[in-house]
PDB file of C-alpha atoms in Angstrom:
ATOM      1  CA  UNK A 254       0.651  24.615  14.439  1.00  0.00           C
ATOM      2  CA  UNK A 255      -2.056  23.241  12.366  1.00  0.00           C
ATOM      3  CA  UNK A 256      -1.889  21.981   8.607  1.00  0.00           C
ATOM      4  CA  UNK A 257      -3.414  23.851   5.671  1.00  0.00           C
ATOM      5  CA  UNK A 258      -6.329  22.086   4.431  1.00  0.00           C
ATOM      6  CA  UNK A 259      -7.540  21.827   1.034  1.00  0.00           C
ATOM      7  CA  UNK A 260     -10.291  20.309  -0.638  1.00  0.00           C
ATOM      8  CA  UNK A 261      -9.839  17.325  -2.796  1.00  0.00           C
ATOM      9  CA  UNK A 262      -8.522  18.135  -6.225  1.00  0.00           C
ATOM     10  CA  UNK A 263      -7.259  21.333  -5.316  1.00  0.00           C
ATOM     11  CA  UNK A 264      -3.855  21.373  -4.166  1.00  0.00           C
ATOM     12  CA  UNK A 265      -1.516  23.795  -4.690  1.00  0.00           C
ATOM     13  CA  UNK A 266       1.239  22.759  -7.036  1.00  0.00           C
ATOM     14  CA  UNK A 267       4.621  21.576  -5.993  1.00  0.00           C
ATOM     15  CA  UNK A 268       2.383  19.128  -3.051  1.00  0.00           C
ATOM     16  CA  UNK A 269       1.747  15.868  -3.799  1.00  0.00           C
ATOM     17  CA  UNK A 270       0.740  12.622  -1.774  1.00  0.00           C
ATOM     18  CA  UNK A 271       3.294   9.433  -1.251  1.00  0.00           C
ATOM     19  CA  UNK A 272       1.287   7.696  -3.805  1.00  0.00           C
ATOM     20  CA  UNK A 273       2.182  10.791  -6.369  1.00  0.00           C
ATOM     21  CA  UNK A 274       5.426  10.961  -5.295  1.00  0.00           C
ATOM     22  CA  UNK A 275       6.065   7.333  -5.730  1.00  0.00           C
ATOM     23  CA  UNK A 276       4.599   7.239  -9.070  1.00  0.00           C
ATOM     24  CA  UNK A 277       7.032   9.780  -9.668  1.00  0.00           C
ATOM     25  CA  UNK A 278       9.993   8.036  -8.675  1.00  0.00           C
ATOM     26  CA  UNK A 279      10.265   9.863  -5.426  1.00  0.00           C
ATOM     27  CA  UNK A 280       9.958   9.747  -1.785  1.00  0.00           C
ATOM     28  CA  UNK A 281       8.866  12.082   0.856  1.00  0.00           C
ATOM     29  CA  UNK A 282      12.863  11.836   2.389  1.00  0.00           C
ATOM     30  CA  UNK A 283      12.297  12.300   6.299  1.00  0.00           C
ATOM     31  CA  UNK A 284      10.235  15.803   5.340  1.00  0.00           C
ATOM     32  CA  UNK A 285       7.374  16.567   7.232  1.00  0.00           C
ATOM     33  CA  UNK A 286       4.017  16.794   6.473  1.00  0.00           C
ATOM     34  CA  UNK A 287       2.676  20.183   4.961  1.00  0.00           C
ATOM     35  CA  UNK A 288      -0.600  20.178   4.373  1.00  0.00           C
ATOM     36  CA  UNK A 289      -3.654  17.836   4.095  1.00  0.00           C
ATOM     37  CA  UNK A 290      -6.400  16.721   1.459  1.00  0.00           C
ATOM     38  CA  UNK A 291      -9.782  16.037   2.511  1.00  0.00           C
ATOM     39  CA  UNK A 292     -12.771  14.608   0.865  1.00  0.00           C
ATOM     40  CA  UNK A 293     -16.067  14.639   2.475  1.00  0.00           C
ATOM     41  CA  UNK A 294     -18.177  11.513   2.500  1.00  0.00           C
ATOM     42  CA  UNK A 295     -21.400  11.202   3.492  1.00  0.00           C
ATOM     43  CA  UNK A 296     -22.195  10.791   7.383  1.00  0.00           C
ATOM     44  CA  UNK A 297     -18.455   9.521   7.791  1.00  0.00           C
ATOM     45  CA  UNK A 298     -15.121  11.417   8.740  1.00  0.00           C
ATOM     46  CA  UNK A 299     -13.559  12.750   5.893  1.00  0.00           C
ATOM     47  CA  UNK A 300     -10.548  11.066   3.549  1.00  0.00           C
ATOM     48  CA  UNK A 301      -7.570  12.859   4.446  1.00  0.00           C
ATOM     49  CA  UNK A 302      -4.239  12.556   2.211  1.00  0.00           C
ATOM     50  CA  UNK A 303      -1.084  13.985   3.681  1.00  0.00           C
ATOM     51  CA  UNK A 304       0.958  16.322   1.059  1.00  0.00           C
ATOM     52  CA  UNK A 305       4.629  16.661   0.867  1.00  0.00           C
ATOM     53  CA  UNK A 306       6.828  18.934  -0.863  1.00  0.00           C
ATOM     54  CA  UNK A 307       7.759  18.002  -4.759  1.00  0.00           C
ATOM     55  CA  UNK A 308      11.123  19.824  -4.644  1.00  0.00           C
ATOM     56  CA  UNK A 309      12.431  18.625  -1.550  1.00  0.00           C
ATOM     57  CA  UNK A 310      11.473  14.698  -2.385  1.00  0.00           C
ATOM     58  CA  UNK A 311      14.151  12.522  -2.564  1.00  0.00           C
ATOM     59  CA  UNK A 312      14.337   9.731  -5.558  1.00  0.00           C
ATOM     60  CA  UNK A 313      13.489   6.257  -4.668  1.00  0.00           C
ATOM     61  CA  UNK A 314      16.297   3.880  -3.491  1.00  0.00           C
ATOM     62  CA  UNK A 315      16.979   1.179  -6.318  1.00  0.00           C
ATOM     63  CA  UNK A 316      16.323  -2.214  -4.949  1.00  0.00           C
ATOM     64  CA  UNK A 317      19.684  -4.045  -4.201  1.00  0.00           C
ATOM     65  CA  UNK A 318      19.995  -7.974  -5.143  1.00  0.00           C
ATOM     66  CA  UNK A 319      19.744  -8.743  -1.153  1.00  0.00           C
ATOM     67  CA  UNK A 320      16.172  -6.932  -0.843  1.00  0.00           C
ATOM     68  CA  UNK A 321      14.632  -8.694  -4.311  1.00  0.00           C
ATOM     69  CA  UNK A 322      15.897 -11.929  -2.628  1.00  0.00           C
ATOM     70  CA  UNK A 323      14.336 -11.155   0.456  1.00  0.00           C
ATOM     71  CA  UNK A 324      11.295 -10.301  -0.902  1.00  0.00           C
ATOM     72  CA  UNK A 325      11.311 -13.480  -3.253  1.00  0.00           C
ATOM     73  CA  UNK A 326      11.069 -15.628  -0.139  1.00  0.00           C
ATOM     74  CA  UNK A 327       8.901 -13.835   1.664  1.00  0.00           C
ATOM     75  CA  UNK A 328       6.298 -14.232  -1.222  1.00  0.00           C
ATOM     76  CA  UNK A 329       7.309 -18.040  -1.759  1.00  0.00           C
ATOM     77  CA  UNK A 330       6.379 -18.603   2.011  1.00  0.00           C
ATOM     78  CA  UNK A 331       3.013 -16.549   1.707  1.00  0.00           C
ATOM     79  CA  UNK A 332       2.309 -18.970  -1.236  1.00  0.00           C
ATOM     80  CA  UNK A 333       3.497 -22.490   0.046  1.00  0.00           C
ATOM     81  CA  UNK A 334       0.485 -24.509   1.823  1.00  0.00           C
ATOM     82  CA  UNK A 335       1.711 -25.439   5.623  1.00  0.00           C
ATOM     83  CA  UNK A 336      -0.434 -28.265   5.770  1.00  0.00           C
ATOM     84  CA  UNK A 337       0.848 -30.380   2.010  1.00  0.00           C
ATOM     85  CA  UNK A 338       4.109 -27.778   1.608  1.00  0.00           C
ATOM     86  CA  UNK A 339       3.337 -27.271  -1.856  1.00  0.00           C
ATOM     87  CA  UNK A 340       3.472 -24.051  -3.677  1.00  0.00           C
ATOM     88  CA  UNK A 341      -0.456 -22.539  -4.247  1.00  0.00           C
ATOM     89  CA  UNK A 342       0.267 -20.845  -7.250  1.00  0.00           C
ATOM     90  CA  UNK A 343      -1.568 -18.111  -5.548  1.00  0.00           C
ATOM     91  CA  UNK A 344      -1.508 -16.632  -1.886  1.00  0.00           C
ATOM     92  CA  UNK A 345      -3.098 -18.027   1.275  1.00  0.00           C
ATOM     93  CA  UNK A 346      -5.584 -16.678   2.200  1.00  0.00           C
ATOM     94  CA  UNK A 347      -5.254 -16.207   6.114  1.00  0.00           C
ATOM     95  CA  UNK A 348      -9.009 -16.614   6.449  1.00  0.00           C
ATOM     96  CA  UNK A 349      -8.355 -20.567   5.384  1.00  0.00           C
ATOM     97  CA  UNK A 350      -4.419 -20.788   6.679  1.00  0.00           C
ATOM     98  CA  UNK A 351      -4.179 -23.402   3.954  1.00  0.00           C
ATOM     99  CA  UNK A 352      -4.649 -24.186   0.489  1.00  0.00           C
ATOM    100  CA  UNK A 353      -7.977 -24.514  -0.528  1.00  0.00           C
ATOM    101  CA  UNK A 354      -7.939 -28.455  -1.495  1.00  0.00           C
ATOM    102  CA  UNK A 355      -6.369 -28.706   1.746  1.00  0.00           C
ATOM    103  CA  UNK A 356      -9.080 -26.803   3.531  1.00  0.00           C
ATOM    104  CA  UNK A 357     -11.740 -27.919   1.558  1.00  0.00           C
ATOM    105  CA  UNK A 358     -11.180 -32.032   0.944  1.00  0.00           C
ATOM    106  CA  UNK A 359     -14.337 -32.802   0.593  1.00  0.00           C
ATOM    107  CA  UNK A 360     -15.666 -30.667  -2.276  1.00  0.00           C
ATOM    108  CA  UNK A 361     -14.548 -32.282  -5.969  1.00  0.00           C
ATOM    109  CA  UNK A 362     -13.650 -29.087  -7.429  1.00  0.00           C
ATOM    110  CA  UNK A 363     -11.184 -27.832  -4.702  1.00  0.00           C
ATOM    111  CA  UNK A 364      -7.999 -29.506  -6.250  1.00  0.00           C
TER     112      UNK A 364
END
């Protein structure tokens, strides 16, 4: 069974993408994709967005204290330099693997 395909911005009422559901405080809630949007692109494959029924969507689960604490720890780990063990104040770039002052110690403006 193939899905109905709609042109970009011409989806019927009652259908929404994941982002649209999230903006409304909803989630797909286990339902299957019912249609897709396609936006043509010059010389490339079209952009595709999947659509879900709004009437079957469920409310977003609330953030628990344990989940918030786990996210805070994970984000702190992404900001901590493995070389100098300091909080860099920003997410350490994966391309560098350490904070900018540690990656470029010879640069006078790195600190």
